[in-house]
Short mmCIF file of C-alpha atoms and ligand atoms in Angstrom, two decimals:
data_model
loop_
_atom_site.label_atom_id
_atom_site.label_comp_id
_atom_site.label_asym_id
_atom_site.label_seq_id
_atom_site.Cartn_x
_atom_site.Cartn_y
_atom_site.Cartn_z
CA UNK J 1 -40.78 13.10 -73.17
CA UNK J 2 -43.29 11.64 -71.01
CA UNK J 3 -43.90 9.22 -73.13
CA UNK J 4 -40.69 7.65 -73.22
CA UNK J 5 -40.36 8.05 -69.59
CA UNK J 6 -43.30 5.44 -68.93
CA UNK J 7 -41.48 3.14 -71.71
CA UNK J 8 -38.02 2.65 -69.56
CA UNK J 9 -40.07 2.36 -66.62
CA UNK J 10 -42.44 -0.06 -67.45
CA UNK J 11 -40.01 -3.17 -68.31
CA UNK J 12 -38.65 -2.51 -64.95
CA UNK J 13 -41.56 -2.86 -62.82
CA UNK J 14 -41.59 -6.68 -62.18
CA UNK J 15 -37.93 -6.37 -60.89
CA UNK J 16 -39.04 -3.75 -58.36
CA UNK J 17 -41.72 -5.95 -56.97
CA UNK J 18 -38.70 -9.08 -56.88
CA UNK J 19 -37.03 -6.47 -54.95
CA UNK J 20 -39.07 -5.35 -52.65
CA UNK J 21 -39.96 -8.97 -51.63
CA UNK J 22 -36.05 -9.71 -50.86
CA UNK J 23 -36.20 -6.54 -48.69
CA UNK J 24 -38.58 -7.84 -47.08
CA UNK J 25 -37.43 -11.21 -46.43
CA UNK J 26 -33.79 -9.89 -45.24
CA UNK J 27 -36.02 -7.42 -42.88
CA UNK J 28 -37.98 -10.64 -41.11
CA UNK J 29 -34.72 -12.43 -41.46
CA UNK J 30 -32.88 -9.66 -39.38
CA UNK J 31 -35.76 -9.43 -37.03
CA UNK J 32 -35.76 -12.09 -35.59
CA UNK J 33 -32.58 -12.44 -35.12
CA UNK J 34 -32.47 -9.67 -33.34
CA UNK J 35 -35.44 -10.76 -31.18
CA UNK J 36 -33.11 -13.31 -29.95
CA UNK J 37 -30.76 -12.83 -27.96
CA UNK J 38 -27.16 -12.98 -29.88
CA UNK J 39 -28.04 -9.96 -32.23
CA UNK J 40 -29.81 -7.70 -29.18
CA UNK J 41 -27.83 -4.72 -27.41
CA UNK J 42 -30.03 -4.64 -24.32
CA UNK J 43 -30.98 -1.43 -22.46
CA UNK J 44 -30.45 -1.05 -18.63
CA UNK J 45 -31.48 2.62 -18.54
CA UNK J 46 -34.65 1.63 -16.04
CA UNK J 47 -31.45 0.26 -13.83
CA UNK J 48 -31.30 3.96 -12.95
CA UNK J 49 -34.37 4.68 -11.38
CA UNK J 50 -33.70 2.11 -8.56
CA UNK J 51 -32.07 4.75 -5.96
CA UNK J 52 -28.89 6.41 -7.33
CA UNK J 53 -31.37 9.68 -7.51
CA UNK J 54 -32.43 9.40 -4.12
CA UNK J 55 -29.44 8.90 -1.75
CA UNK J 56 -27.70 12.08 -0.45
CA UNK J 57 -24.22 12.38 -0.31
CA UNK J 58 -22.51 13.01 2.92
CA UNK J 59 -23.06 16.42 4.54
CA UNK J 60 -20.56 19.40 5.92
CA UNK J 61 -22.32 18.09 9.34
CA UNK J 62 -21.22 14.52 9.03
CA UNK J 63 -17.84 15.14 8.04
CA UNK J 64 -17.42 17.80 10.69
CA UNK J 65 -18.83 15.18 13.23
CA UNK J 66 -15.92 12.30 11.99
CA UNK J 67 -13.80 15.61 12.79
CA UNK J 68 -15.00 15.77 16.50
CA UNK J 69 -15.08 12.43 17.04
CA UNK J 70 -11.14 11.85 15.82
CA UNK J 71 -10.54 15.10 18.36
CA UNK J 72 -12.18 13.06 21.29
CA UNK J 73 -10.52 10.01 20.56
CA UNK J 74 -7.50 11.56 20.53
CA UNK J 75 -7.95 13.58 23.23
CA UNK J 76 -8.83 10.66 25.26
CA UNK J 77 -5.87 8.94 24.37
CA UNK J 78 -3.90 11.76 25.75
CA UNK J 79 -2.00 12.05 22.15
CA UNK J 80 -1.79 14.81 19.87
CA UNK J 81 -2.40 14.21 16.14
CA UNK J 82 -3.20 12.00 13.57
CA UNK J 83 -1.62 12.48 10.38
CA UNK J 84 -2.86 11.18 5.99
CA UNK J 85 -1.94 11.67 3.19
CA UNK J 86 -5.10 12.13 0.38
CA UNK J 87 -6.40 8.45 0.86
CA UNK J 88 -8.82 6.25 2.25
CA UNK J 89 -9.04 8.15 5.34
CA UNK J 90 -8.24 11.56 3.81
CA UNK J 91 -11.75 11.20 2.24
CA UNK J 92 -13.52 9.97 5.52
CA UNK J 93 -12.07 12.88 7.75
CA UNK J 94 -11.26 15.37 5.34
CA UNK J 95 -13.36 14.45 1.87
CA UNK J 96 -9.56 14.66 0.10
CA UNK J 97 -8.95 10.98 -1.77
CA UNK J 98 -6.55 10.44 -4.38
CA UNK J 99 -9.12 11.40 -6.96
CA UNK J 100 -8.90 14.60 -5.93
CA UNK J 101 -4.92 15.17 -5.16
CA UNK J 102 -2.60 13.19 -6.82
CA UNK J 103 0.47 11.99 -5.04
CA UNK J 104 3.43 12.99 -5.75
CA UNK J 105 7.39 13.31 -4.22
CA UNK J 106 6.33 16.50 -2.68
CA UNK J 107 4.11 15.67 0.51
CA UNK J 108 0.22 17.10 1.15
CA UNK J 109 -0.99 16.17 4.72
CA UNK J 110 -3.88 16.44 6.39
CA UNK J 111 -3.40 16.88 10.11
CA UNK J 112 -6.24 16.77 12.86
CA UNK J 113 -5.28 18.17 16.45
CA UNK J 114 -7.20 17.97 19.61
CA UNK J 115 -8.20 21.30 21.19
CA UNK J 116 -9.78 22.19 24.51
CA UNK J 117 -11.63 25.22 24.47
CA UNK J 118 -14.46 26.10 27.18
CA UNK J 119 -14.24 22.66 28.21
CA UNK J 120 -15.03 20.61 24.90
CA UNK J 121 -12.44 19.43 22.50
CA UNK J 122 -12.50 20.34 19.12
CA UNK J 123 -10.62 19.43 16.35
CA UNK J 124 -8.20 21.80 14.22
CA UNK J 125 -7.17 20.89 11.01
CA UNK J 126 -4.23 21.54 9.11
CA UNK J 127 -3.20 21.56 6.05
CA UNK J 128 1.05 21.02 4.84
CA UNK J 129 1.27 22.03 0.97
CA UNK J 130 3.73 22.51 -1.30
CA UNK J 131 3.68 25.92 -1.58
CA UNK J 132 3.72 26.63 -5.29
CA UNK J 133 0.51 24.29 -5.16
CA UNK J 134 -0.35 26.39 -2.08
CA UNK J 135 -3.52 27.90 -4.46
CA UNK J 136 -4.69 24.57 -6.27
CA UNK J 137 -4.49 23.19 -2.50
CA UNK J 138 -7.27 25.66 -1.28
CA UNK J 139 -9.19 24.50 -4.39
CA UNK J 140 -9.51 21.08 -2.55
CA UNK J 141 -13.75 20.27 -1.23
CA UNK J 142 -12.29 19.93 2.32
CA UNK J 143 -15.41 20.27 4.55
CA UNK J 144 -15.19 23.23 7.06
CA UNK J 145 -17.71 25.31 8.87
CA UNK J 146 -15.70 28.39 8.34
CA UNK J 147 -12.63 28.52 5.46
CA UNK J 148 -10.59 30.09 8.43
CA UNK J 149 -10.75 27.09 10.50
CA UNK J 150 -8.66 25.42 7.95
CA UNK J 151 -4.73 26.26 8.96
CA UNK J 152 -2.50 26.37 5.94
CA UNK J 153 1.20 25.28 6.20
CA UNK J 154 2.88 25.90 2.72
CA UNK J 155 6.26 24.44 2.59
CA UNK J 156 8.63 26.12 -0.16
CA UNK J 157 10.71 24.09 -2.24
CA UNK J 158 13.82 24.56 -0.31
CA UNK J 159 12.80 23.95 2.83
CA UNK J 160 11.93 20.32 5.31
CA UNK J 161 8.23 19.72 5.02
CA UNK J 162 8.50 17.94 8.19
CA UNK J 163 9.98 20.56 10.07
CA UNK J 164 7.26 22.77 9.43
CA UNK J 165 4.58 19.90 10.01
CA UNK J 166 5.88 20.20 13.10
CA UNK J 167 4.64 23.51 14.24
CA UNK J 168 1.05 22.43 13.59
CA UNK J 169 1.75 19.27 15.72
CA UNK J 170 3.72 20.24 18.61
CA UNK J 171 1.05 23.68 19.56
CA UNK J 172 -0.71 21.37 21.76
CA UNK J 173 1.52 18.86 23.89
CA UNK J 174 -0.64 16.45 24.83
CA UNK J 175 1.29 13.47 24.50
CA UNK J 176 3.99 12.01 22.51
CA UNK J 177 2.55 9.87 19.90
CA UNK J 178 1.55 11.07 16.43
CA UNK J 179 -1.29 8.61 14.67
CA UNK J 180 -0.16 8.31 10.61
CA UNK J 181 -2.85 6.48 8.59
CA UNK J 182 -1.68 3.35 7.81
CA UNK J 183 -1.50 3.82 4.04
CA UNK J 184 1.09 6.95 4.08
CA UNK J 185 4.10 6.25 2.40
CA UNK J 186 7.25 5.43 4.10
CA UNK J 187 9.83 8.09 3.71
CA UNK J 188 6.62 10.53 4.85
CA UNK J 189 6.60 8.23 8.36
CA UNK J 190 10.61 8.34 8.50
CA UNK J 191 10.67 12.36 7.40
CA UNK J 192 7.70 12.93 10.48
CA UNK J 193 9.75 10.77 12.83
CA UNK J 194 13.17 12.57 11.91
CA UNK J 195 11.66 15.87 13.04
CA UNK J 196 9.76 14.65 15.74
CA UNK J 197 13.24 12.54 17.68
CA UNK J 198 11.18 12.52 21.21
CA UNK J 199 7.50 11.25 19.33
CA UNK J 200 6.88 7.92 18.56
CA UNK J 201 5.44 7.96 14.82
CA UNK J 202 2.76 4.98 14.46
CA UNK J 203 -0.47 3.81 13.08
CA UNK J 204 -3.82 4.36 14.31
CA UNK J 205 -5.14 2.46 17.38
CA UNK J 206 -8.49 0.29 17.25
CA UNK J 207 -9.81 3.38 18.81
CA UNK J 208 -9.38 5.58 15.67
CA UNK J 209 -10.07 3.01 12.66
CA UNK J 210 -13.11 1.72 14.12
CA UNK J 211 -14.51 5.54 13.45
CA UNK J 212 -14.41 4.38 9.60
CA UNK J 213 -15.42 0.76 10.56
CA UNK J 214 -18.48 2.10 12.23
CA UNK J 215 -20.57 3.06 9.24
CA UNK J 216 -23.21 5.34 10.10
CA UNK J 217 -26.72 5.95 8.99
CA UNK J 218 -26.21 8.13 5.54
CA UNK J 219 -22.96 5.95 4.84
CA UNK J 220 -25.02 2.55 4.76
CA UNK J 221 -28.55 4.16 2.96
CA UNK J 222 -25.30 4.92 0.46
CA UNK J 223 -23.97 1.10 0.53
CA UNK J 224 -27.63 -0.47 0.48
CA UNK J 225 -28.20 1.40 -2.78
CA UNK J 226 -24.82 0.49 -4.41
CA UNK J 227 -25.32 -3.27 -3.19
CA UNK J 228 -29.11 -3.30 -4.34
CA UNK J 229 -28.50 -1.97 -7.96
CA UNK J 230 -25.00 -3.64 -8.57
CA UNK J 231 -27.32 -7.11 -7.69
CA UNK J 232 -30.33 -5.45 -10.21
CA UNK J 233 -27.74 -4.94 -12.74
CA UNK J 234 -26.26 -9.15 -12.27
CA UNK J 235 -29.93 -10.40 -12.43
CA UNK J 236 -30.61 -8.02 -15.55
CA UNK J 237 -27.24 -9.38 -17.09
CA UNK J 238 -28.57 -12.64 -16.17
CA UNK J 239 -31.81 -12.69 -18.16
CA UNK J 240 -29.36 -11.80 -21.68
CA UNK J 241 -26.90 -14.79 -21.30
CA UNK J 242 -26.75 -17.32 -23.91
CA UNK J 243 -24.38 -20.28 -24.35
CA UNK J 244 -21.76 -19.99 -26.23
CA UNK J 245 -21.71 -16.66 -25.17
CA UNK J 246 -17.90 -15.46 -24.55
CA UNK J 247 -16.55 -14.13 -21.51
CA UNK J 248 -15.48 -10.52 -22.55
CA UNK J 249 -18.75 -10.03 -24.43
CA UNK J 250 -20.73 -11.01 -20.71
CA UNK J 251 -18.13 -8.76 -18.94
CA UNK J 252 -19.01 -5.87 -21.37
CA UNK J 253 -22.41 -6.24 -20.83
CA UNK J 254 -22.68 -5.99 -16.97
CA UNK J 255 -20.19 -3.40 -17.08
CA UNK J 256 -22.41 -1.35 -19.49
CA UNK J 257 -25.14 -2.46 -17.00
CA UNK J 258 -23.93 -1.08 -13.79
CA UNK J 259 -23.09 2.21 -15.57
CA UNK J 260 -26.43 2.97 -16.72
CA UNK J 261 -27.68 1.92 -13.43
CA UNK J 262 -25.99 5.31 -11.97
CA UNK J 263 -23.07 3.36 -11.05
CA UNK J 264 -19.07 4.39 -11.25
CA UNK J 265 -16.48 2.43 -12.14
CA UNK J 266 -18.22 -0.60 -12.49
CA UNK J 267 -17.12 -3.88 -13.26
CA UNK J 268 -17.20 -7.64 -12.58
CA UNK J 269 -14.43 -10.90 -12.74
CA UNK J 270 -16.62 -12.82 -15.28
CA UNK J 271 -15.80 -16.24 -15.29
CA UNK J 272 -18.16 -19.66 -16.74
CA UNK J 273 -16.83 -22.82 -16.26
CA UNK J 274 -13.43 -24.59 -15.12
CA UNK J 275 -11.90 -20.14 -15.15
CA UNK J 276 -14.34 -19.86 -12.32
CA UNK J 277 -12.41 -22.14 -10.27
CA UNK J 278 -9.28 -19.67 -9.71
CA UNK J 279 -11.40 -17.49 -7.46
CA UNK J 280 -9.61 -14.13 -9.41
CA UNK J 281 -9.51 -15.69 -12.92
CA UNK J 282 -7.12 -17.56 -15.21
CA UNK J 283 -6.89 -14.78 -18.21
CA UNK J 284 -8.33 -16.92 -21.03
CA UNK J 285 -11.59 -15.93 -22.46
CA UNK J 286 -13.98 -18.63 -22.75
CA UNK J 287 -17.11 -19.38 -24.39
CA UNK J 288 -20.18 -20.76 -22.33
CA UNK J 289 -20.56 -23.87 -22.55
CA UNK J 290 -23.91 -26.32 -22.03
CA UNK J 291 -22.89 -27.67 -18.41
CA UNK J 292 -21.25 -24.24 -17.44
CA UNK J 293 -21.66 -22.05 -14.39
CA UNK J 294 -21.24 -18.55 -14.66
CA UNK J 295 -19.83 -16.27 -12.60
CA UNK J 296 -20.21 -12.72 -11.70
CA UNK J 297 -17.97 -11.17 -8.90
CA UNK J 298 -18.97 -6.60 -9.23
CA UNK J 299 -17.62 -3.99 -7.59
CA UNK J 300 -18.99 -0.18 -8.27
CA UNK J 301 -18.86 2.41 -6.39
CA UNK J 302 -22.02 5.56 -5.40
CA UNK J 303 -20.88 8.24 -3.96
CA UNK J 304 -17.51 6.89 -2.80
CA UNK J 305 -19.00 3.91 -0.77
CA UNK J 306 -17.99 0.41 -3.26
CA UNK J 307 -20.57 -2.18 -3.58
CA UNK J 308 -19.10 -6.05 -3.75
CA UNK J 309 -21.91 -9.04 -5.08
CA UNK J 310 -21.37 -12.20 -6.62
CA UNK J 311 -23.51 -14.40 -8.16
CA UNK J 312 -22.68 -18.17 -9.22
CA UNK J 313 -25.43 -18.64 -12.16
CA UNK J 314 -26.80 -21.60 -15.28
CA UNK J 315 -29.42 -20.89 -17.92
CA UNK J 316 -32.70 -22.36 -18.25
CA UNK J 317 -31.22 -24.04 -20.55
CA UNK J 318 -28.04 -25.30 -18.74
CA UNK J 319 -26.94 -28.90 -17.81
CA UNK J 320 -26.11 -28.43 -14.43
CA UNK J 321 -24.18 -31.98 -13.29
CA UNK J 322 -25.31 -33.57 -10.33
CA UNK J 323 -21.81 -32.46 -8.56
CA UNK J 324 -22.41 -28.80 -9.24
CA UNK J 325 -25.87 -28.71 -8.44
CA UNK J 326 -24.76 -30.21 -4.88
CA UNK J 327 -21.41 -27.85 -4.41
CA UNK J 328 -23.91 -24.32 -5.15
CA UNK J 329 -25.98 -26.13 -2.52
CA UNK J 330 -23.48 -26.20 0.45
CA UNK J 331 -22.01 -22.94 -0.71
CA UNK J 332 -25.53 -21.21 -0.46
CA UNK J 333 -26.14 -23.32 2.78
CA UNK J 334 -22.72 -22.00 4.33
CA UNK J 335 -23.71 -18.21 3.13
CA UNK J 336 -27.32 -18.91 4.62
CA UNK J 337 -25.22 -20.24 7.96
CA UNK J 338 -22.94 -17.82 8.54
CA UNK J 339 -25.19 -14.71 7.84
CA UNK J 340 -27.82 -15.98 10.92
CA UNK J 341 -24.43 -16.54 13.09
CA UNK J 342 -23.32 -12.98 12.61
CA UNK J 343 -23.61 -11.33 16.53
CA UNK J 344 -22.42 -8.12 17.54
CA UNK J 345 -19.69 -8.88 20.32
CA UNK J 346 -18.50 -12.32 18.80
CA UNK J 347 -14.84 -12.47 16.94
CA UNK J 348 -14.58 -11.86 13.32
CA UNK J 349 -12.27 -15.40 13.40
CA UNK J 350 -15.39 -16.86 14.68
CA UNK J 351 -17.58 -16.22 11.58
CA UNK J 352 -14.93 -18.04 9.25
CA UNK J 353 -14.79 -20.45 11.46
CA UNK J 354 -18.43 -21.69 11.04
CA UNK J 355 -18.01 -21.32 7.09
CA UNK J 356 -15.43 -23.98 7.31
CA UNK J 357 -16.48 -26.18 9.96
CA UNK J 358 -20.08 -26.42 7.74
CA UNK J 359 -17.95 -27.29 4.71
CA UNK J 360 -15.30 -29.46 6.54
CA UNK J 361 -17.94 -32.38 7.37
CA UNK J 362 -19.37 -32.13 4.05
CA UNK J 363 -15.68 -32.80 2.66
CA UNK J 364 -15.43 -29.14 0.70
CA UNK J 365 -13.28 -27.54 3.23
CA UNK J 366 -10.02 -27.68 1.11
CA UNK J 367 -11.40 -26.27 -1.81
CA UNK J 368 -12.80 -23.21 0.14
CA UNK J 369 -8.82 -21.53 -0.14
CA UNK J 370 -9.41 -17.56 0.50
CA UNK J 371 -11.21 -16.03 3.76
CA UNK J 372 -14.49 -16.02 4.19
CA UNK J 373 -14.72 -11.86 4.34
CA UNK J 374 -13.66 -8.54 4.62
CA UNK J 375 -15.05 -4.94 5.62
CA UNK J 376 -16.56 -2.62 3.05
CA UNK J 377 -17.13 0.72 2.53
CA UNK J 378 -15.04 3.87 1.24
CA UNK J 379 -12.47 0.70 0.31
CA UNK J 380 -14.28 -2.65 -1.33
CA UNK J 381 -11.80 -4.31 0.85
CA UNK J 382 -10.85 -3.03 4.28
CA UNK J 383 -10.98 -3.52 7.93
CA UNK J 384 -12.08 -5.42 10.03
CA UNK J 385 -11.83 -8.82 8.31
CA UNK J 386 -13.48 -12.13 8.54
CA UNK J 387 -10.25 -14.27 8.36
CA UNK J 388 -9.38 -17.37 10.42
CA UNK J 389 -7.69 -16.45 13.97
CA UNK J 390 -9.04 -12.74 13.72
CA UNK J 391 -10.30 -11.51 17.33
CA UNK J 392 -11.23 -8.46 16.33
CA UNK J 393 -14.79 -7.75 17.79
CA UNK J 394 -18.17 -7.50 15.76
CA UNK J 395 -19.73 -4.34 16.31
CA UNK J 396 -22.73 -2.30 15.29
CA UNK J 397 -22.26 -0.44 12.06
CA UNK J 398 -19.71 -3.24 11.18
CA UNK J 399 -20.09 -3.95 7.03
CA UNK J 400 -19.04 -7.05 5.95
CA UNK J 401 -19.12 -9.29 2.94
CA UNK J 402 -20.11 -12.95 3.45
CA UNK J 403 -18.28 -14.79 0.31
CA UNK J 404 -17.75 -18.31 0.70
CA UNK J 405 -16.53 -20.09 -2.39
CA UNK J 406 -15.52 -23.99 -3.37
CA UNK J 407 -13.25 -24.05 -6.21
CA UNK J 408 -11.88 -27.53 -7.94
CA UNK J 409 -9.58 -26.39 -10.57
CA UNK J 410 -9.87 -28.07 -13.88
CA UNK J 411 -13.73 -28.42 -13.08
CA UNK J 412 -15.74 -25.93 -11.58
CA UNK J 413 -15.74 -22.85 -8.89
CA UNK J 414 -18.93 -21.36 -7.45
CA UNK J 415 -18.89 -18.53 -5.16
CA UNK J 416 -21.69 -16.48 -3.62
CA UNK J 417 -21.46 -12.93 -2.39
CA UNK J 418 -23.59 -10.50 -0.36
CA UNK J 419 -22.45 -7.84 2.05
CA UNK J 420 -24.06 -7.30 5.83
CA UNK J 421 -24.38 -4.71 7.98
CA UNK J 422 -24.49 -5.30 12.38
CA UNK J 423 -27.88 -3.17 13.03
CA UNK J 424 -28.69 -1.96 16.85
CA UNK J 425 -30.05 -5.39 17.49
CA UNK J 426 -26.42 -6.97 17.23
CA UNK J 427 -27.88 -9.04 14.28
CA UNK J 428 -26.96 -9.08 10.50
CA UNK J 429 -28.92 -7.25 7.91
CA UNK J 430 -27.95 -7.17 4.08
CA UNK J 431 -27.11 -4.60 2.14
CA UNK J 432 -29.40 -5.92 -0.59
CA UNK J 433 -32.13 -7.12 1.51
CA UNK J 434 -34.33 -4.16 -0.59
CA UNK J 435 -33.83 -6.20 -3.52
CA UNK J 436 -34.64 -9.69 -2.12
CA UNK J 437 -31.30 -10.55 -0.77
CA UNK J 438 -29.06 -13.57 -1.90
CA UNK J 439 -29.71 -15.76 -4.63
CA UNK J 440 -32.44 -18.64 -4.17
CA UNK J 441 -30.93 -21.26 -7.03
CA UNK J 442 -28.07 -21.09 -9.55
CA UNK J 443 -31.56 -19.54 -12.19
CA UNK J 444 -32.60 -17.11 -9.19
CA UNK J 445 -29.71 -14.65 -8.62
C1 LIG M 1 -16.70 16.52 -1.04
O1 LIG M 1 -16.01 16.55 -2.29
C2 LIG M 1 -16.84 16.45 -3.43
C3 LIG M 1 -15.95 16.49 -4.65
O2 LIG M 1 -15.02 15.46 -4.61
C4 LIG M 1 -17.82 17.59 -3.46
O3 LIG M 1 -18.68 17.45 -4.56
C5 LIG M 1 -18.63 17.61 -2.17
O4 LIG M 1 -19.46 18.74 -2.15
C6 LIG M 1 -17.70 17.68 -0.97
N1 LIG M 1 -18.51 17.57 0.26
C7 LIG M 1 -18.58 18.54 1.16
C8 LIG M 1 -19.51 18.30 2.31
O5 LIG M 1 -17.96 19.56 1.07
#
């Protein structure tokens, strides 16, 4: 038996050597490949150690402290309530978004009222449910220093919602206006104002939004860290481009990126070349080519506080043209320009102002077609704004992003991004300053 085992064998032994060689070859083959770039799925776990670990989300103190302060303002205002749906606000005052309630035909509110007792005010807040949701309602994180503080108004099926919102706004008459956040739906305003005929049913004053617009301390250690690792997670993305490189596969990436940086619902307008130059993209996915630009507008979000960066960026490798070399210069110069102008107590018109004046005598100003900002926070985009006219104020705790942009369609749009913060001092500080701040060159992000 053994014998004849060694005798198959034998004849076959030269082939097995032929073998291993091509196995060999298709390994070094392979391996290099994969040492360049095309073949290589890099990793951005490190991403992660950056901060997401070490900010705290906001406290039961905080939020009971936006609670007071909307009581006071109120209460100052000699009015009596101010009135969301799950939104925006329901999240700042009462740490209910639409993540967490869904809306639906059948109205949740979230009322605050102002209440003197022993000569401070303090806020009550109230709660309208449908009542067959009444027990998923009390389910909701709403910060409280005692459960019974929250007052529950459960509105059956059959009944007027607003007519029993009512009760919880008309305990206290302290005036005749009732504040309704800005984003509550319609028939909710016309249904408050129907069973309210002597109140007048209106949006919040400056007094009241610039609570939110005021970002305190915990809110921007939150935005710094969502600002500092979204820009980690562009300049790691950065470092894997190749040309020839499409679109989608670059978008993929930096979405993957931010993700494993500890990041939520991460992602970036990706656009190289000519797409770049409609400032929110043109739908075609595009290779990248040899003289191309790429660029990198991400939003994420950390612990319900959105980061915004953007990033206009070439390869080693890339052919920049004389033209585009000079527009990422005045667009970088007008960022630079702007961000030292930034003052506590100036308009918000003013800052967009200075964008285009800088870009006017340099002949860009017509391609520079959107705003130069907007506030940031709990929303990537709310108020105040830096938009042309604007005379809203600049104040401390103000968060702003500082985006100006040239775009020439057919040829080329660069834009650069970084958000800002008004300090104590009155002056500007970025959000990404940890990380080194804006970008230094189209190869320096
Ligand atoms: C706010 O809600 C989140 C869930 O959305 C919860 O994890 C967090 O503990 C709540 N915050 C407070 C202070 O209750």
């Amino acid at each position: 038996m053994d014998e004849k085992a060694t005798l198959t064998i034998s004849p076959d032994k030269p082939q097995l050597t032929r073998v291993v060689c091509l196995l060999l070859l298709v390994y070094f083959v392979l391996s290099s490949l994969w040492a360049s770039n095309e073949l290589q799925t890099p990793s951005f776990s490190h991403l992660a150690d950056h901060c997401t670990n070490t900010v705290s989300p906001i406290s039961l103190d905080e939020f009971l402290t936006r609670q007071k302060s909307l009581a006071s303002t109120l209460y100052d205002l000699r009015q009596s309530a101010y009135v969301t749906e799950p939104s925006a606000n329901g999240l700042f005052f009462a740490n209910v978004s639409t993540a967490q309630w869904r809306l639906s035909e059948r109205p949740l509110l979230l009322i605050i009222t102002p209440h003197l007792k022993d000569g401070e005010v303090h806020p009550k807040l109230s709660v309208l449910t449908p009542k067959f949701e009444a027990t998923r309602a009390k389910l909701l994180p709403i910060p409280s220093a005692n459960s019974s503080d929250i007052e529950w108004i459960e509105w059956p099926e059959e009944a007027n919602p607003y007519e029993l919102a009512v009760t919880a706004l008309t305990e206290q008459k302290t005036g005749g206006t009732i504040f309704v956040d800005g984003s509550t739906r319609h028939f909710i305003v016309d249904g408050l104002q129907k069973a309210l005929p002597g109140a007048w049913v209106t949006a919040p004053p400056a007094e009241i939004k610039q609570l939110r617009e005021r970002k305190s301390k915990t809110e921007l250690e939150i935005m710094k860290c969502a600002h500092e690792t979204t820009l980690l997670a562009i300049r790691e993305v950065h470092k894997h481009l190749y040309i020839g490189m499409r679109e989608s596969e670059a978008r993929e990436m930096v979405a993957t990126a931010l993700a494993s940086a500890g990041l939520s619902n991460g992602g970036c307008l990706t656009l190289f070349g000519e797409n770049a130059a409609l400032p929110h993209g043109s739908g075609s996915d595009s290779l990248l080519g040899q003289a191309d630009f790429a660029l990198f507008d991400c939003t994420a979000n950390l612990l319900g506080y959105q980061s915004d960066v953007t990033r206009t960026v070439a390869l080693p490798t890339t052919a920049v043209s004389p033209l585009n070399r000079v527009i990422w210069g005045h667009v970088h110069i007008t960022q630079s320009l702007v961000h030292r102008s930034a003052r506590a107590g100036h308009p918000t018109g003013q800052l967009d102002d200075i964008a285009r004046e800088y870009l006017r005598r340099r002949g860009f100003e017509r391609y520079f077609t959107h705003r130069l900002g907007h506030g940031i926070g709990i929303e990537g985009h709310e108020s105040p704004y830096l938009v042309g006219g604007s005379q809203d104020i600049i104040k401390t705790g103000n968060a702003f992003s500082n985006e100006p942009g040239i775009y020439m369609e057919g040829k080329v749009g660069v834009r650069l991004e970084d958000c800002f913060y008004i300090n104590e001092d009155g002056k500007a500080v970025l959000l990404t300053e940890g990380v080194g701040g804006m970008a230094k060159s189209p190869w320096v992000p």
